Coordinates of C-alpha atoms in Angstrom, one line a residue:
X1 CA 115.3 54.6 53.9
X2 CA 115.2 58.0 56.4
X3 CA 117.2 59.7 53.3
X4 CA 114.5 58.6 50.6
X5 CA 111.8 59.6 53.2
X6 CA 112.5 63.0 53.9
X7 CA 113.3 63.2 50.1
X8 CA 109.6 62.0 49.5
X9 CA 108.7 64.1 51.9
X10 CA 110.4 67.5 50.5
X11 CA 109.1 66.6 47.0
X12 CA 105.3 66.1 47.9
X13 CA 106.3 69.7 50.0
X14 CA 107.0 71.6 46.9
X15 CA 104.5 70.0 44.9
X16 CA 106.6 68.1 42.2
X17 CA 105.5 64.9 43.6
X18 CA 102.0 65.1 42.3
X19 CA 103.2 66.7 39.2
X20 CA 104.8 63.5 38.4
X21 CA 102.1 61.4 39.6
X22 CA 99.7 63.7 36.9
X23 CA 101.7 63.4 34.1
X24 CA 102.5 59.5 34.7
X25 CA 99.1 58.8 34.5
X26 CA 98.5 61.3 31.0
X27 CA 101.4 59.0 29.7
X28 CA 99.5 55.8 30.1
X29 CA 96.5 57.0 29.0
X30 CA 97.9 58.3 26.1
X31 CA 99.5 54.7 25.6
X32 CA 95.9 52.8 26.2
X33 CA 94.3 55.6 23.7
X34 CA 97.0 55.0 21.0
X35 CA 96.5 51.3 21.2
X36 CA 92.6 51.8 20.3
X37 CA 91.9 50.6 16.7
X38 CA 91.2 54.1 14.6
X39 CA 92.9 56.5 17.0
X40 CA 96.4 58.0 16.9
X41 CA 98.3 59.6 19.8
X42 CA 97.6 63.2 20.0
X43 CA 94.0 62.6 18.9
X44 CA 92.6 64.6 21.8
X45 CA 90.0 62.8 24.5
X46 CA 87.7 60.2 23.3
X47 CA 84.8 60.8 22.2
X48 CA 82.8 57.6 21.2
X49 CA 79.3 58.4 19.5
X50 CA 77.2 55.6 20.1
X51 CA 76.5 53.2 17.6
X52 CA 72.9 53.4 15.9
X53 CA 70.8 50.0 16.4
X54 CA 70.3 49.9 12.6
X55 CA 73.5 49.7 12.2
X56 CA 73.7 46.6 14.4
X57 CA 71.9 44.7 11.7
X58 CA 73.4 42.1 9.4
X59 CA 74.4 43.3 5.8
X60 CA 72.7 40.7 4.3
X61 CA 69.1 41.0 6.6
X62 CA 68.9 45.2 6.0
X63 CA 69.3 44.2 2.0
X64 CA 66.7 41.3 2.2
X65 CA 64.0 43.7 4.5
X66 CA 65.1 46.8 1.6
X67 CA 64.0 44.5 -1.4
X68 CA 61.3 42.9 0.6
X69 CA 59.1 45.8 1.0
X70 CA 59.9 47.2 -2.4
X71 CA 58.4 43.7 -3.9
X72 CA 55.8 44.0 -1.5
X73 CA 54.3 47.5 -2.6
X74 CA 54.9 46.2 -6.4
X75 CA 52.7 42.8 -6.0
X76 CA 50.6 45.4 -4.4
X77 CA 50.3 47.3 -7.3
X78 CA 50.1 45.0 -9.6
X79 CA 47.2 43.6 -7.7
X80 CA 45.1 46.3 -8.1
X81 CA 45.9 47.0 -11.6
X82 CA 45.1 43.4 -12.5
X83 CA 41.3 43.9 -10.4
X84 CA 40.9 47.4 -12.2
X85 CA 41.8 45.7 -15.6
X86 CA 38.9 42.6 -15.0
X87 CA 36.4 45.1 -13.9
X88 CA 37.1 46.6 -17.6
X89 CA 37.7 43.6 -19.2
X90 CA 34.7 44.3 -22.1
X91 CA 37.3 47.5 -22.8
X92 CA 40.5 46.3 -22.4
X93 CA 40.4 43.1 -24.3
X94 CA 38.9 44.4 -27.3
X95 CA 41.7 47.0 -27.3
X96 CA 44.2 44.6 -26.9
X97 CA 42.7 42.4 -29.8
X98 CA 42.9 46.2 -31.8
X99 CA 46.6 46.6 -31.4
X100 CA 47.0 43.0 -32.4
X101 CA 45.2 43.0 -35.5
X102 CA 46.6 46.7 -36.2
X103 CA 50.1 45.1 -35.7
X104 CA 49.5 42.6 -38.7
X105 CA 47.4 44.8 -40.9
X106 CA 49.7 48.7 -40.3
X107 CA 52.4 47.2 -42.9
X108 CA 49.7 46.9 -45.3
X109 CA 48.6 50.4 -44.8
X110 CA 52.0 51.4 -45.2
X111 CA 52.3 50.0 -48.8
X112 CA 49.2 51.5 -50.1
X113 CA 50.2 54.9 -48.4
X114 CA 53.4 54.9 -50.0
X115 CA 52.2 53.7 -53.4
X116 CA 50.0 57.1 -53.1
X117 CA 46.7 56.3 -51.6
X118 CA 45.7 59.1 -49.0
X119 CA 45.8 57.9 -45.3
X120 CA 41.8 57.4 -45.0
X121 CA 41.6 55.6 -48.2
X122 CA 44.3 53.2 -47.2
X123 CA 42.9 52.6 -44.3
X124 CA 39.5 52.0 -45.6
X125 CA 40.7 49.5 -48.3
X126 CA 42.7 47.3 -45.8
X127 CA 40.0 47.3 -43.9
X128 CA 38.0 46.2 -46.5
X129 CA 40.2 43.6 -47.6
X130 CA 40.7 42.0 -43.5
X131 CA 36.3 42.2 -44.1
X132 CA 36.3 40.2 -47.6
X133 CA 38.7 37.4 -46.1
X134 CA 37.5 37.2 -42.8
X135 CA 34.0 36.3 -44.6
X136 CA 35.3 34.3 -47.0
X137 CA 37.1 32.0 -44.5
X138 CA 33.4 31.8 -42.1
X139 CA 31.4 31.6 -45.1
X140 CA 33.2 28.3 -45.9
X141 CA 33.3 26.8 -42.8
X142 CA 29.5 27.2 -42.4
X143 CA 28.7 25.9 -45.7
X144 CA 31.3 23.2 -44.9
X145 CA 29.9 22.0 -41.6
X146 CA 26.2 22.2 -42.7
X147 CA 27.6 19.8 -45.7
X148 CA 29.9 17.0 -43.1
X149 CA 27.4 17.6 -40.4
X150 CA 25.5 14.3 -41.6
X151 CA 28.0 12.6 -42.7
X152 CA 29.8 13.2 -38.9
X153 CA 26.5 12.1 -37.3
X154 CA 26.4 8.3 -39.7
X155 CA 30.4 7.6 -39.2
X156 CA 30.1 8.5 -35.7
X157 CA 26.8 6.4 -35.1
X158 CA 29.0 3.6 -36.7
X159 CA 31.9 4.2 -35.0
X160 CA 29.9 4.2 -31.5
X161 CA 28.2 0.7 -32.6
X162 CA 31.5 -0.9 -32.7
X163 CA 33.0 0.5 -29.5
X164 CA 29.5 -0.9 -28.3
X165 CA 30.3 -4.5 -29.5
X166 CA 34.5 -4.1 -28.5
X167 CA 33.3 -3.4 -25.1
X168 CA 30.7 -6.5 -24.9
X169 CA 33.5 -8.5 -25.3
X170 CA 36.6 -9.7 -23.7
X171 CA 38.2 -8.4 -21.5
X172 CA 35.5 -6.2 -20.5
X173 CA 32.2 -8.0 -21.1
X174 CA 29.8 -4.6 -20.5
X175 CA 26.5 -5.6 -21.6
X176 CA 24.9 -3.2 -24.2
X177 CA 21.8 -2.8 -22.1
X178 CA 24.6 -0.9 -19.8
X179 CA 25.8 1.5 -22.7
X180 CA 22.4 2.5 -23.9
X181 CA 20.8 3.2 -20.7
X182 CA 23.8 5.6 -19.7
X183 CA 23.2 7.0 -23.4
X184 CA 19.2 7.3 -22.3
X185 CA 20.1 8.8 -19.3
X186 CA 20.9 12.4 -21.1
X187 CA 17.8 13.2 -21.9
X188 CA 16.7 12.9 -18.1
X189 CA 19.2 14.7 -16.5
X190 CA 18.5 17.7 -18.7
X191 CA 14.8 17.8 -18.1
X192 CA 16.2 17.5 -14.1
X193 CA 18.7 19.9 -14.5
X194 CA 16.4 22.7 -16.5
X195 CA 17.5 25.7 -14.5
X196 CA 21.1 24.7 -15.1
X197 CA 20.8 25.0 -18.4
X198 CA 18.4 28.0 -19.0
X199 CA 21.6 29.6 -16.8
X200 CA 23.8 28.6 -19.5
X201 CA 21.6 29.5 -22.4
X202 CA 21.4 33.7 -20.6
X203 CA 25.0 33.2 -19.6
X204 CA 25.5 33.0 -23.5
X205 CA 23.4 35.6 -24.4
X206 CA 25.4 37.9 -22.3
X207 CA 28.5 36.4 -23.7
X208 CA 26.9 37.1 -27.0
X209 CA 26.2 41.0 -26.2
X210 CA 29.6 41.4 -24.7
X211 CA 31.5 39.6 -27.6
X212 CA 29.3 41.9 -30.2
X213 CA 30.3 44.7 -28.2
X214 CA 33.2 44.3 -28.2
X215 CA 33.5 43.7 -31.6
X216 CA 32.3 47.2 -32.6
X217 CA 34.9 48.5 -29.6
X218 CA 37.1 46.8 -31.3
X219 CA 36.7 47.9 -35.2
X220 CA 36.4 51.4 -33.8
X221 CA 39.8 51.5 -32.2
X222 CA 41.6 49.3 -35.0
X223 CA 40.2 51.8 -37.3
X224 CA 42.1 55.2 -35.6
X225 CA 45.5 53.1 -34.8
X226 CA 45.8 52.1 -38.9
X227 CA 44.8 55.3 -39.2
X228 CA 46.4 58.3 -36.9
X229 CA 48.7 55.5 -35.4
X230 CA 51.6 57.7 -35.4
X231 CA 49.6 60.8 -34.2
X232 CA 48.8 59.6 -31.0
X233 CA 52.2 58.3 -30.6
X234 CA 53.6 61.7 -31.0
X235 CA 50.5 63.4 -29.2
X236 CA 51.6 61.3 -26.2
X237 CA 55.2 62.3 -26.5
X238 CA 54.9 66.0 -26.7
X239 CA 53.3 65.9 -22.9
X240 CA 56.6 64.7 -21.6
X241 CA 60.1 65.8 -21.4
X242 CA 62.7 65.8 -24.4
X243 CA 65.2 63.4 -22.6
X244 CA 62.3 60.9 -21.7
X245 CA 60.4 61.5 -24.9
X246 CA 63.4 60.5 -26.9
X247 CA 63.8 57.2 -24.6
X248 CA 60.1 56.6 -24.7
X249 CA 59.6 56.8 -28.8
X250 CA 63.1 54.5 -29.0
X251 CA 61.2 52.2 -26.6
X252 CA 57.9 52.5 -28.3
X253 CA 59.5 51.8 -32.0
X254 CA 61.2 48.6 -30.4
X255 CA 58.6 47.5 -29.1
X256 CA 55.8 48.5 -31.8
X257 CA 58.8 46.2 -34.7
X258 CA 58.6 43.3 -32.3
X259 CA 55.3 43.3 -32.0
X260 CA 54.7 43.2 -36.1
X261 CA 57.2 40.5 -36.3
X262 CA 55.7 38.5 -33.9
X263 CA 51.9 38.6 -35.3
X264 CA 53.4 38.3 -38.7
X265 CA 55.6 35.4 -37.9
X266 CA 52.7 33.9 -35.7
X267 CA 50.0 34.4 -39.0
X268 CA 52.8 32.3 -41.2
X269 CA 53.4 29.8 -38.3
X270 CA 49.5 29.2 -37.9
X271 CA 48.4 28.8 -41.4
X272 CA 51.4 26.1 -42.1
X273 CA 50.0 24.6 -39.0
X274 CA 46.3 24.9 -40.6
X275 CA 47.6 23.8 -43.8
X276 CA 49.1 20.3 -43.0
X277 CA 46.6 19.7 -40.8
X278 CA 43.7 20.2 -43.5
X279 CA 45.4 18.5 -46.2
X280 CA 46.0 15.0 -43.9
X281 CA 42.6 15.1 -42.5
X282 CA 41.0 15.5 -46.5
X283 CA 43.4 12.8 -47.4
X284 CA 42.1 10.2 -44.7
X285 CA 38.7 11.6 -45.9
X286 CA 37.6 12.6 -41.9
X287 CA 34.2 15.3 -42.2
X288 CA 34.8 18.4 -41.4
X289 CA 38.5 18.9 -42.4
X290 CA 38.4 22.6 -43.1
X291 CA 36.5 23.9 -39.6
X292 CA 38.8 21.5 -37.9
X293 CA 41.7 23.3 -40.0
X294 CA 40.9 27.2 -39.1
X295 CA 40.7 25.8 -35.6
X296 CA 44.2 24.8 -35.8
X297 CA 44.4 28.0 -37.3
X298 CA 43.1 30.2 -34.6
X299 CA 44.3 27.8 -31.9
X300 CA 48.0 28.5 -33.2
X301 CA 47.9 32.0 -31.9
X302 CA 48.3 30.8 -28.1
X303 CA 51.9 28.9 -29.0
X304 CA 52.5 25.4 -27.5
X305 CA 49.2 24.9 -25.8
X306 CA 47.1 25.8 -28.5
X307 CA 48.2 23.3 -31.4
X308 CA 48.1 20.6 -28.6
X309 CA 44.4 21.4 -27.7
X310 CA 43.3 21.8 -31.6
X311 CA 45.4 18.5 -32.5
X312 CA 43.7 16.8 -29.4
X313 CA 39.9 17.7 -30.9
X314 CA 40.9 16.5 -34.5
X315 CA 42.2 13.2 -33.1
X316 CA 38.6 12.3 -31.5
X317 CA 37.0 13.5 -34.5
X318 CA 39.1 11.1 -36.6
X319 CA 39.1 8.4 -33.9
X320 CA 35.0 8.9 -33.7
X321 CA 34.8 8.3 -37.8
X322 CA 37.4 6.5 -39.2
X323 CA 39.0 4.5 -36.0
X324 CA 42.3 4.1 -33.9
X325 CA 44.7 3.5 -37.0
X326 CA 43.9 6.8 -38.3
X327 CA 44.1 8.5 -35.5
X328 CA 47.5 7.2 -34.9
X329 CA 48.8 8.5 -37.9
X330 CA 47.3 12.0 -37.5
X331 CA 49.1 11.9 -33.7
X332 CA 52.2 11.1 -35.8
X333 CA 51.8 13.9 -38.0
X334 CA 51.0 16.7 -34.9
X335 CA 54.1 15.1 -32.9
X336 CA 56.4 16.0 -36.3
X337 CA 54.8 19.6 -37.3
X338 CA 55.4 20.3 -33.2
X339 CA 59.1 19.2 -33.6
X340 CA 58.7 21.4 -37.1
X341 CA 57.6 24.6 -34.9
X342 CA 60.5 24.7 -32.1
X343 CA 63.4 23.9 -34.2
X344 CA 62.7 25.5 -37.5
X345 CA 59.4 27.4 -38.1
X346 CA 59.9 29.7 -34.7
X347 CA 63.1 30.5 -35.0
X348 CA 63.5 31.3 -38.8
X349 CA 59.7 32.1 -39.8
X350 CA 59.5 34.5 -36.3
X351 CA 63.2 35.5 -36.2
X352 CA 65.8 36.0 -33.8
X353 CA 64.5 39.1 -32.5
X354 CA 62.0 38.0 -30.5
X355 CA 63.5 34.7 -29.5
X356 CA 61.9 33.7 -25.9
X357 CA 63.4 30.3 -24.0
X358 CA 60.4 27.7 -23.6
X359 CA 60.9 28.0 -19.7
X360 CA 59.9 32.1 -20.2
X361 CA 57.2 30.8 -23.1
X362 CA 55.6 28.6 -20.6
X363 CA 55.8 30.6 -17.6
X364 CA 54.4 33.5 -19.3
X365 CA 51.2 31.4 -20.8
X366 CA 50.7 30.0 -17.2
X367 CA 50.7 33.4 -15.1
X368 CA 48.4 34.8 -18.2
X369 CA 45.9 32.1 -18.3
X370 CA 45.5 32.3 -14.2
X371 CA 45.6 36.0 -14.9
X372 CA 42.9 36.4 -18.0
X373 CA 42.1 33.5 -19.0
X374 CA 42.2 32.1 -22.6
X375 CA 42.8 35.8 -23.4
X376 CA 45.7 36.4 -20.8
X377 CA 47.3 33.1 -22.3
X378 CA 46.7 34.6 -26.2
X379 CA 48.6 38.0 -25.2
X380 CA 50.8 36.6 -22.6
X381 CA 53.9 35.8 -25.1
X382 CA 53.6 39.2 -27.5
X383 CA 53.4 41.1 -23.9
X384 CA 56.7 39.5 -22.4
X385 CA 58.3 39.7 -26.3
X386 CA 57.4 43.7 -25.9
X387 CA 58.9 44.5 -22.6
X388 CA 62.6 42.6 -22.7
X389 CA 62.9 44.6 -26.3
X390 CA 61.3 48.0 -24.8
X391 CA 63.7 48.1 -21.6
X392 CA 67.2 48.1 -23.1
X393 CA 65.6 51.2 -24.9
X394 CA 64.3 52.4 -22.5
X395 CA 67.8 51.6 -19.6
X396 CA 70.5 52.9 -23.1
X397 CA 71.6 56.3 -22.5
X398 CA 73.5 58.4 -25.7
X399 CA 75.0 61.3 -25.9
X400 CA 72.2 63.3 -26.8
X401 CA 70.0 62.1 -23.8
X402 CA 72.9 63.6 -21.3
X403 CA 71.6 66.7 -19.5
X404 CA 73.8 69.2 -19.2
X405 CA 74.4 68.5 -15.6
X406 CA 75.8 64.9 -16.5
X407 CA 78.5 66.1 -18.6

């Protein structure tokens, strides 16, 4: 024990003592540091730089807060542009009826341009022609509802008279004193209720003005697209680069053929729809069978809703004429012609081009009818139709569009 002293002793003397004691405890901090996840003996000291508190967050929270914000600023957006859009709704509808109409009446154009007709000519004789057959069709349903007008008013009066005496007896026994004095009752209410209606006679004057307005807008603009169309197009191109130029017009044609296959497949679809209808309402003899038809007609354009509205309105005319049985058998016909439209007049009149699922049909008629209106609801289809053809176009790079930088 005095021997291993006194060697203690000498060593701590000379110093080697705390040598050891130094380098002992470098050897086990060496060993902790090597046993750290990341770090390899002989890394030097460690230096641990402190973790951010981002960084602390979940993966799946800092994703959900990213797409969040970004969804936030685009409802944003496309708030505003939906309030700038009704304030100038007297100038953005009509335009939107003028690229409509342009997209069924531009392949007509195109014919009498290529069969030599200079571009001003053909667009003044197509207009013409859209003129003569648009007057034709009003001109025969005025002089057809001035002629079934009275004979609607007798079969109706007729019809009302029996519902009169069905509901005076069992099971409901209402006394016909009942019925007529709630029929009497009309004429009171409106001379109680005369403001309300002079409101709605100058709310319809102003409808009238805007509509007429509009109307004009909308010929004015219809004219130039038939006509310098393609101009504009280019005109719009040339302001911005060749790489998104050549995306943009590869968008634009896509989108601009869709369009024209949609109102043209649309037209066909609607007048097959007027047709049928017209031709079972003049067989069962019900008044006004050819207003009720170009109702069907122009209801058509708004697809799935607007057939069931139009069909609903000819059933009550045909219940209020010529009874129940009838208007059984017109339901019967509107039920087949709507099984008709989904499985065989949409998919081969309109095409597989433009091929929308009912659930994106629907959903696109509901967010444009709370949007717009009936007029959201009309556009709602050709708009969606438009942008999942547009951005493939617009998303497809090709060789050509690669800058040199992406080589």
């Amino acid at each position: 024990m005095s021997d291993n002293g006194g060697g203690e002793e000498e060593r701590i003397a000379r110093g080697t003592g705390v040598k050891e004691q130094i380098s002992r405890g470098a050897a086990v901090r060496e060993l902790n540091s090597a046993s750290e996840p990341g770090r390899r003996p002989g890394d030097g000291p460690d230096r641990r730089v402190p973790v951010p508190e981002q960084s602390r967050v979940p993966g799946w929270l800092a994703t959900a807060s990213a797409w969040a914000w970004r969804l936030l600023l685009l409802a944003v957006a496309i708030y505003l542009i939906s309030r700038v859009l009704g304030i100038l709704y007297v100038v953005v509808v009509p335009c939107v009826a003028a690229l409509l109409l342009t997209a069924v009446l531009q392949p007509l154009t195109s014919r009498l341009r290529r069969a030599g007709l200079p571009a001003l000519a053909a667009t003044w004789v197509t207009l013409l022609i859209a003129a003569v057959v648009l007057g034709g069709l009003v001109t025969l349903v005025a002089n057809r509802v001035s002629a079934d007008y009275p004979t609607l008013l007798a079969e109706a009066k007729h019809t009302t008279a029996q519902i009169q005496s069905w509901l005076a007896g069992p099971p409901f026994h209402l006394k016909n004193n009942n019925v007529q004095k709630f029929l009497n009752n009309i004429p009171s209410y409106l001379s109680k209720h005369k403001s309300l209606v002079e409101g709605t006679v100058v709310t319809g004057g102003k409808i009238a003005s805007e509509f007429f307005g509009g109307l004009v807008l909308m010929l004015f603009v219809m004219f130039f697209l038939i006509k310098d169309g393609e101009r504009i197009w280019n005109w719009l191109l040339g302001a911005m680069r060749t790489d998104t130029a050549r995306r943009m017009d590869r968008a634009g044609h896509a989108a601009w053929l869709v369009l024209v296959y949609y109102m043209r497949g649309t037209v066909a679809v609607a007048a097959i729809h007027a047709v049928v209808i017209g031709v079972a309402l003049w067989i069962m003899g019900v008044p006004l069978a050819v207003p009720l038809a170009v109702v069907v007609f122009v209801a058509a354009f708004v697809p799935l809703v607007g057939l069931l509205v139009a069909g609903a309105l000819a059933i009550v005319v045909t219940l209020a004429t010529k009874g129940w049985v009838d208007a059984v058998v017109l339901l019967g016909v509107l039920v087949i012609e709507d099984q008709l439209e989904a499985h065989l007049l949409q998919p081969q009149v309109v095409g597989k081009m433009i091929r929308l699922h009912p659930l994106a049909v629907i959903l696109s008629l509901a967010a444009g009818g709370v949007l717009a209106g009936i007029p959201g609801a009309v556009v709602a289809v050709p708009i969606v139709a438009v942008i999942t053809r547009a951005l493939p176009e617009l998303r497809r790079s090709e060789p050509e569009d690669l800058g040199p930088d992406d080589t």
